[in-house]
Amino acid sequence: MSDSVTLVTEDDEVVGPTSKVEAHLLSNLRHKKSPFPPHRAFSLFLFNAKNELLLQQRSGAKVTFPGLWTNTCCSHPRHEPSELEVDVGRGEYIGIQRAVSRRTAFELGINESEMQVAGAENEREALSGFHVGSRILYYAEDGGKKEVEGGATGEKPVFAEYELDYIVFAKMEDP
């Protein structure tokens, strides 16, 4: 959880970095005087040659929604120049595509070169197999991790997601 994520406006203008924990703390998102803006995220839907979707069960160590079944890979671009490169008007999402490749390799153990377009002459071509289909703004409170108020029985959620989420599609012969 030490990577920085990128806070953005609802129109995807960069506000600045924050930690993953700070971005997901429900108390920050509900703060009445200065609520946190959304942060960038992505959701990868990876299909095989038979058009079957690869699902994963989220790690129990995840801060939000641990243990739930979800699409192939959900994560965040890092707040660093190489993963900040996004130009929606021109349809260029190289920063998002880099993040998708990096996190999918880490979370699923799929070698990055296996996910890239074979014979590509440059990085943009190599990552062009990650198709950004859309982006959505969403908010969800996680009921999984809770705290007990003052030792009483009243439980409340600790974490939530408020994300501008890039929806990414890809296809591999045999993921």
GROMACS .gro file of C-alpha atoms in nm:
model
  175
    1MET     CA    1   0.000   0.000   0.000
    2SER     CA    2   0.299   0.236  -0.023
    3ASP     CA    3   0.238   0.341  -0.386
    4SER     CA    4   0.087   0.682  -0.443
    5VAL     CA    5  -0.237   0.712  -0.637
    6THR     CA    6  -0.350   1.011  -0.839
    7LEU     CA    7  -0.633   1.229  -0.714
    8VAL     CA    8  -0.833   1.376  -1.002
    9THR     CA    9  -1.139   1.588  -1.062
   10GLU     CA   10  -1.453   1.421  -1.194
   11ASP     CA   11  -1.332   1.537  -1.539
   12ASP     CA   12  -0.997   1.357  -1.487
   13GLU     CA   13  -0.783   1.666  -1.429
   14VAL     CA   14  -0.489   1.576  -1.205
   15VAL     CA   15  -0.514   1.719  -0.852
   16GLY     CA   16  -0.208   1.547  -0.705
   17PRO     CA   17  -0.083   1.236  -0.526
   18THR     CA   18  -0.200   1.066  -0.209
   19SER     CA   19  -0.142   0.729  -0.050
   20LYS     CA   20  -0.369   0.435  -0.131
   21VAL     CA   21  -0.482   0.423   0.232
   22GLU     CA   22  -0.572   0.793   0.244
   23ALA     CA   23  -0.760   0.766  -0.085
   24HIS     CA   24  -0.973   0.480   0.051
   25LEU     CA   25  -1.042   0.599   0.407
   26LEU     CA   26  -1.413   0.649   0.444
   27SER     CA   27  -1.354   0.932   0.690
   28ASN     CA   28  -1.167   1.126   0.416
   29LEU     CA   29  -1.435   1.065   0.158
   30ARG     CA   30  -1.714   1.174   0.392
   31HIS     CA   31  -1.534   1.478   0.539
   32LYS     CA   32  -1.789   1.759   0.520
   33LYS     CA   33  -1.552   2.054   0.481
   34SER     CA   34  -1.305   1.908   0.233
   35PRO     CA   35  -1.397   1.565   0.099
   36PHE     CA   36  -1.134   1.384  -0.104
   37PRO     CA   37  -1.178   1.394  -0.481
   38PRO     CA   38  -1.185   1.066  -0.672
   39HIS     CA   39  -0.864   0.892  -0.774
   40ARG     CA   40  -0.767   0.713  -1.094
   41ALA     CA   41  -0.813   0.339  -1.116
   42PHE     CA   42  -0.858   0.072  -1.380
   43SER     CA   43  -1.052  -0.249  -1.420
   44LEU     CA   44  -0.918  -0.506  -1.665
   45PHE     CA   45  -1.142  -0.762  -1.832
   46LEU     CA   46  -0.914  -1.027  -1.986
   47PHE     CA   47  -1.068  -1.281  -2.224
   48ASN     CA   48  -0.919  -1.597  -2.373
   49ALA     CA   49  -0.954  -1.721  -2.733
   50LYS     CA   50  -1.293  -1.876  -2.645
   51ASN     CA   51  -1.415  -1.536  -2.520
   52GLU     CA   52  -1.420  -1.661  -2.161
   53LEU     CA   53  -1.356  -1.394  -1.897
   54LEU     CA   54  -1.078  -1.458  -1.646
   55LEU     CA   55  -1.210  -1.378  -1.297
   56GLN     CA   56  -1.006  -1.353  -0.980
   57GLN     CA   57  -1.078  -1.367  -0.612
   58ARG     CA   58  -0.937  -1.059  -0.442
   59SER     CA   59  -0.669  -1.124  -0.185
   60GLY     CA   60  -0.777  -1.125   0.176
   61ALA     CA   61  -0.500  -0.869   0.234
   62LYS     CA   62  -0.666  -0.608   0.007
   63VAL     CA   63  -0.788  -0.300   0.194
   64THR     CA   64  -1.113  -0.279   0.000
   65PHE     CA   65  -1.343  -0.569  -0.077
   66PRO     CA   66  -1.106  -0.848   0.037
   67GLY     CA   67  -1.195  -1.199  -0.075
   68LEU     CA   68  -1.462  -1.095  -0.326
   69TRP     CA   69  -1.474  -1.227  -0.680
   70THR     CA   70  -1.415  -0.964  -0.943
   71ASN     CA   71  -1.298  -0.902  -1.297
   72THR     CA   72  -0.944  -0.995  -1.398
   73CYS     CA   73  -0.750  -0.714  -1.230
   74CYS     CA   74  -0.849  -0.395  -1.047
   75SER     CA   75  -0.584  -0.149  -0.936
   76HIS     CA   76  -0.443   0.201  -0.975
   77PRO     CA   77  -0.187   0.375  -1.190
   78ARG     CA   78   0.102   0.503  -0.979
   79HIS     CA   79   0.143   0.877  -0.941
   80GLU     CA   80   0.456   0.891  -1.154
   81PRO     CA   81   0.518   1.045  -1.496
   82SER     CA   82   0.512   0.720  -1.693
   83GLU     CA   83   0.166   0.626  -1.560
   84LEU     CA   84   0.018   0.978  -1.564
   85GLU     CA   85   0.023   0.998  -1.947
   86VAL     CA   86  -0.343   1.018  -2.048
   87ASP     CA   87  -0.496   1.227  -2.325
   88VAL     CA   88  -0.865   1.139  -2.343
   89GLY     CA   89  -0.931   1.388  -2.624
   90ARG     CA   90  -0.678   1.212  -2.846
   91GLY     CA   91  -0.770   0.864  -2.727
   92GLU     CA   92  -0.423   0.804  -2.583
   93TYR     CA   93  -0.405   0.603  -2.262
   94ILE     CA   94  -0.043   0.486  -2.249
   95GLY     CA   95  -0.013   0.558  -1.875
   96ILE     CA   96  -0.321   0.347  -1.799
   97GLN     CA   97  -0.196   0.071  -2.032
   98ARG     CA   98   0.143   0.066  -1.855
   99ALA     CA   99  -0.029   0.036  -1.518
  100VAL     CA  100  -0.254  -0.244  -1.644
  101SER     CA  101   0.045  -0.438  -1.776
  102ARG     CA  102   0.247  -0.386  -1.455
  103ARG     CA  103  -0.030  -0.480  -1.211
  104THR     CA  104  -0.160  -0.775  -1.411
  105ALA     CA  105   0.191  -0.921  -1.422
  106PHE     CA  106   0.222  -0.872  -1.045
  107GLU     CA  107  -0.124  -0.993  -0.941
  108LEU     CA  108  -0.167  -1.282  -1.183
  109GLY     CA  109   0.192  -1.378  -1.263
  110ILE     CA  110   0.141  -1.332  -1.637
  111ASN     CA  111   0.466  -1.218  -1.797
  112GLU     CA  112   0.425  -0.865  -1.933
  113SER     CA  113   0.566  -0.965  -2.272
  114GLU     CA  114   0.292  -1.231  -2.305
  115MET     CA  115   0.027  -0.961  -2.274
  116GLN     CA  116   0.183  -0.731  -2.531
  117VAL     CA  117   0.128  -0.730  -2.906
  118ALA     CA  118   0.389  -0.955  -3.067
  119GLY     CA  119   0.625  -0.794  -3.318
  120ALA     CA  120   0.542  -0.441  -3.206
  121GLU     CA  121   0.796  -0.179  -3.306
  122ASN     CA  122   0.744   0.046  -3.004
  123GLU     CA  123   0.583   0.056  -2.661
  124ARG     CA  124   0.258   0.213  -2.780
  125GLU     CA  125   0.209  -0.067  -3.030
  126ALA     CA  126   0.309  -0.331  -2.773
  127LEU     CA  127   0.046  -0.206  -2.528
  128SER     CA  128  -0.225  -0.149  -2.790
  129GLY     CA  129  -0.384  -0.484  -2.701
  130PHE     CA  130  -0.516  -0.315  -2.385
  131HIS     CA  131  -0.827  -0.139  -2.519
  132VAL     CA  132  -0.969   0.138  -2.303
  133GLY     CA  133  -1.341   0.110  -2.364
  134SER     CA  134  -1.471   0.370  -2.123
  135ARG     CA  135  -1.425   0.525  -1.784
  136ILE     CA  136  -1.675   0.547  -1.503
  137LEU     CA  137  -1.702   0.746  -1.184
  138TYR     CA  138  -1.820   0.537  -0.894
  139TYR     CA  139  -1.844   0.527  -0.517
  140ALA     CA  140  -1.880   0.216  -0.303
  141GLU     CA  141  -1.840   0.159   0.070
  142ASP     CA  142  -1.673  -0.164   0.173
  143GLY     CA  143  -1.861  -0.363   0.433
  144GLY     CA  144  -1.570  -0.605   0.481
  145LYS     CA  145  -1.333  -0.422   0.716
  146LYS     CA  146  -1.511  -0.262   1.009
  147GLU     CA  147  -1.434  -0.096   1.335
  148VAL     CA  148  -1.636  -0.110   1.652
  149GLU     CA  149  -1.728   0.227   1.800
  150GLY     CA  150  -1.627   0.256   2.166
  151GLY     CA  151  -1.637  -0.119   2.218
  152ALA     CA  152  -2.011  -0.124   2.150
  153THR     CA  153  -2.182  -0.344   1.896
  154GLY     CA  154  -2.232  -0.067   1.639
  155GLU     CA  155  -2.004  -0.140   1.345
  156LYS     CA  156  -1.927   0.097   1.063
  157PRO     CA  157  -1.725   0.063   0.742
  158VAL     CA  158  -1.368   0.193   0.747
  159PHE     CA  159  -1.286   0.195   0.374
  160ALA     CA  160  -1.457   0.297   0.052
  161GLU     CA  161  -1.375   0.357  -0.311
  162TYR     CA  162  -1.437   0.681  -0.496
  163GLU     CA  163  -1.270   0.625  -0.829
  164LEU     CA  164  -1.256   0.743  -1.185
  165ASP     CA  165  -1.218   0.393  -1.322
  166TYR     CA  166  -1.085   0.319  -1.671
  167ILE     CA  167  -1.252   0.007  -1.813
  168VAL     CA  168  -0.993  -0.191  -2.009
  169PHE     CA  169  -1.044  -0.496  -2.230
  170ALA     CA  170  -0.781  -0.740  -2.359
  171LYS     CA  171  -0.763  -1.082  -2.517
  172MET     CA  172  -0.496  -1.352  -2.485
  173GLU     CA  173  -0.471  -1.698  -2.637
  174ASP     CA  174  -0.424  -1.867  -2.300
  175PRO     CA  175  -0.406  -1.639  -1.995
   0.00000   0.00000   0.00000
